[in-house]
Tab-separated table of N, CA and C in Angstrom:
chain	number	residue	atom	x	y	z
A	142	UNK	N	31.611	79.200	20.434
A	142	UNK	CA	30.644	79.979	19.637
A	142	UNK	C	30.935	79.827	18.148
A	143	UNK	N	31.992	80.041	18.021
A	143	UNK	CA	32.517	80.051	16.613
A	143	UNK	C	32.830	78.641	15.641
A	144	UNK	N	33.154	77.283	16.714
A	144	UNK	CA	32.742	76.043	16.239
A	144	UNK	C	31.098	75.795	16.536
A	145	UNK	N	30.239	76.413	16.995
A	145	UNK	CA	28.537	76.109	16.874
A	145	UNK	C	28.317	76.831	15.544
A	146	UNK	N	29.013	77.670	14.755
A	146	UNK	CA	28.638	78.760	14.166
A	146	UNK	C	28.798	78.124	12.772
A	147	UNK	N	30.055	77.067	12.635
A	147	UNK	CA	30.934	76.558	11.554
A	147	UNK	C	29.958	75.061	11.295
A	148	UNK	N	29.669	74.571	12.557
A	148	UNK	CA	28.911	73.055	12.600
A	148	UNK	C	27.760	73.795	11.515
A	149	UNK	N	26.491	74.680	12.393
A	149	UNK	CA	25.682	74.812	11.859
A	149	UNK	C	25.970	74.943	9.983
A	150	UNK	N	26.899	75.807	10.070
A	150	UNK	CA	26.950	75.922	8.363
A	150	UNK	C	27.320	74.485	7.592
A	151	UNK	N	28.176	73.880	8.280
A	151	UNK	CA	28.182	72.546	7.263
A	151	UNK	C	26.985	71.819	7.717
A	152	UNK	N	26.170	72.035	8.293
A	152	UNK	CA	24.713	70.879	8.421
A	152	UNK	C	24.074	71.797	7.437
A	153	UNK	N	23.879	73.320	7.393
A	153	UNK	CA	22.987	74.023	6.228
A	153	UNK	C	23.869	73.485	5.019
A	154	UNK	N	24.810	73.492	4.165
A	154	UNK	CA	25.281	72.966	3.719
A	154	UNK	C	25.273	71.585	2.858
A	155	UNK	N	25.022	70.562	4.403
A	155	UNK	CA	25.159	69.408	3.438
A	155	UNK	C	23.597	69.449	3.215
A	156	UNK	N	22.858	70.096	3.877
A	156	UNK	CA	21.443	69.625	4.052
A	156	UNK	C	20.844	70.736	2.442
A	157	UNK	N	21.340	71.920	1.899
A	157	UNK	CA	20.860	72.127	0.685
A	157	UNK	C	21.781	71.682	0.003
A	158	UNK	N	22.658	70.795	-0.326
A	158	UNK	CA	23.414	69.835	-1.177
A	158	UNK	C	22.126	68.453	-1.548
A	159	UNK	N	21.284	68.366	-0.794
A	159	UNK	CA	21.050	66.820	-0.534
A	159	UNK	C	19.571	67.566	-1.196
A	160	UNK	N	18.628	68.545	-1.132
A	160	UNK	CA	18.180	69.084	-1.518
A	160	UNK	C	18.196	69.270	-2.960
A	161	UNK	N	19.226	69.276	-3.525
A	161	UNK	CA	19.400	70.218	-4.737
A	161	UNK	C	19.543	68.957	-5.880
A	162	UNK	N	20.187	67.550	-5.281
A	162	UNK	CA	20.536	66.298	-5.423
A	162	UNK	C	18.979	66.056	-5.979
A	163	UNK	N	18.453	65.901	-4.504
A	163	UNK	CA	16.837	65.825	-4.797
A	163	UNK	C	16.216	66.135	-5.929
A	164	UNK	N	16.402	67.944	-5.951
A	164	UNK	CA	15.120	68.338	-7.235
A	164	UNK	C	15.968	67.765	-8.730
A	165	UNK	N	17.529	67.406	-8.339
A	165	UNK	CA	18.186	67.361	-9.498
A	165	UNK	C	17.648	65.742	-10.270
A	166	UNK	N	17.114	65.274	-9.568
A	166	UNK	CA	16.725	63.464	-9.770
A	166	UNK	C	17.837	62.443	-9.624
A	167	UNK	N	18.624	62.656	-8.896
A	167	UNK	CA	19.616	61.781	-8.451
A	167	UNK	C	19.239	60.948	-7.522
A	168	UNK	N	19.269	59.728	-7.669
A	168	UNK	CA	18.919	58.585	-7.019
A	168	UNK	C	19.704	58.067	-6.018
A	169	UNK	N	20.197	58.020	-5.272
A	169	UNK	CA	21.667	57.960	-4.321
A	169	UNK	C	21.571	56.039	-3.713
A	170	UNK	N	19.886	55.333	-4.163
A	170	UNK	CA	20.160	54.122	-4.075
A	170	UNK	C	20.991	53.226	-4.870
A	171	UNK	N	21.179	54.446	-6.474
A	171	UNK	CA	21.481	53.684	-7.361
A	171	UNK	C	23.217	53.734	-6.858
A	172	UNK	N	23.646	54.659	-6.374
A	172	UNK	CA	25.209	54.485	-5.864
A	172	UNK	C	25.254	54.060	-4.695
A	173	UNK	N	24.074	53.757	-3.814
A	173	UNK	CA	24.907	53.019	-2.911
A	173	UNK	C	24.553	51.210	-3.089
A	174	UNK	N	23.740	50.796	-3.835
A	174	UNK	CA	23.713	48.994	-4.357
A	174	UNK	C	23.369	49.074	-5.547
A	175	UNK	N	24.582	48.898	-6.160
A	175	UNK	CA	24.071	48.835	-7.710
A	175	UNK	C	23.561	47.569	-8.144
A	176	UNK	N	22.876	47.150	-8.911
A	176	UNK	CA	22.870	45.889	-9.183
A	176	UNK	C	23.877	45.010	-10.237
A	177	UNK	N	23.295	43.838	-10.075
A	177	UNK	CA	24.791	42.598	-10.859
A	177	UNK	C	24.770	43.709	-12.347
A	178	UNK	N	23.298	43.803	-13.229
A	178	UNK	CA	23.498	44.138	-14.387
A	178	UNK	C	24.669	45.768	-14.233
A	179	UNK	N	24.474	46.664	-13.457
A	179	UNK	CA	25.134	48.381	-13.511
A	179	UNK	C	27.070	47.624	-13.600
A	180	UNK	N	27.148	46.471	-12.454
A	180	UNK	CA	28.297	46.400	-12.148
A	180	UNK	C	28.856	45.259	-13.386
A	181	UNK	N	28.147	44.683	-13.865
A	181	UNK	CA	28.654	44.046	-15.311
A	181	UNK	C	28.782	45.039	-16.784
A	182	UNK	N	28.612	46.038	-16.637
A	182	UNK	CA	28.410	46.758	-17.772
A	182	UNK	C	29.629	47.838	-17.360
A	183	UNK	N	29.936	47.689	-15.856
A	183	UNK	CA	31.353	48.829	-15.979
A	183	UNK	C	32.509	47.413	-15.881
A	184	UNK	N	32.326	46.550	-15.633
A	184	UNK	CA	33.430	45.615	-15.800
A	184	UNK	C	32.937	44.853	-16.479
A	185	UNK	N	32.893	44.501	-17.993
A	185	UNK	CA	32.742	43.415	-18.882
A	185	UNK	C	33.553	42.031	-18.872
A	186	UNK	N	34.356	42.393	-18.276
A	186	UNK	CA	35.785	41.207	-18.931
A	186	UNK	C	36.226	40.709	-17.490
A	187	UNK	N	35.210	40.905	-16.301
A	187	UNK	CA	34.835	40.403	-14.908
A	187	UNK	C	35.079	39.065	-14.844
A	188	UNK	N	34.043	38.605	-15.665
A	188	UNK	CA	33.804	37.034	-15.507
A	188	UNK	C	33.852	36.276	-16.309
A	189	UNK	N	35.228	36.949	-16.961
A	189	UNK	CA	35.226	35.815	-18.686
A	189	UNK	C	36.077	34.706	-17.993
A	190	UNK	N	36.204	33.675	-18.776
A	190	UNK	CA	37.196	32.473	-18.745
A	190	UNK	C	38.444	32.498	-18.616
């Protein structure tokens, strides 16, 4: 009873987290494939000589 009780709260949980993400304008494609340009601009000195 008391692990159905704990599940439910972390699914309410993650589910107004993901919500709030939402109205906040967070894009979650942009963290999960960034592109070549996002990942050249946090490592500059990547692909020098």
């Amino acid at each position: 009873m008391f692990g159905m009780l704990l599940l439910l709260a972390a699914a309410a949980y993650l589910l107004w987290t993901l919500l709030l993400s939402l109205a906040a304008g967070i894009d979650w494609r942009a963290f999960a494939a960034p592109d070549a340009s996002e990942s050249e601009r946090h490592h500059p000195f990547k692909h020098r000589d």
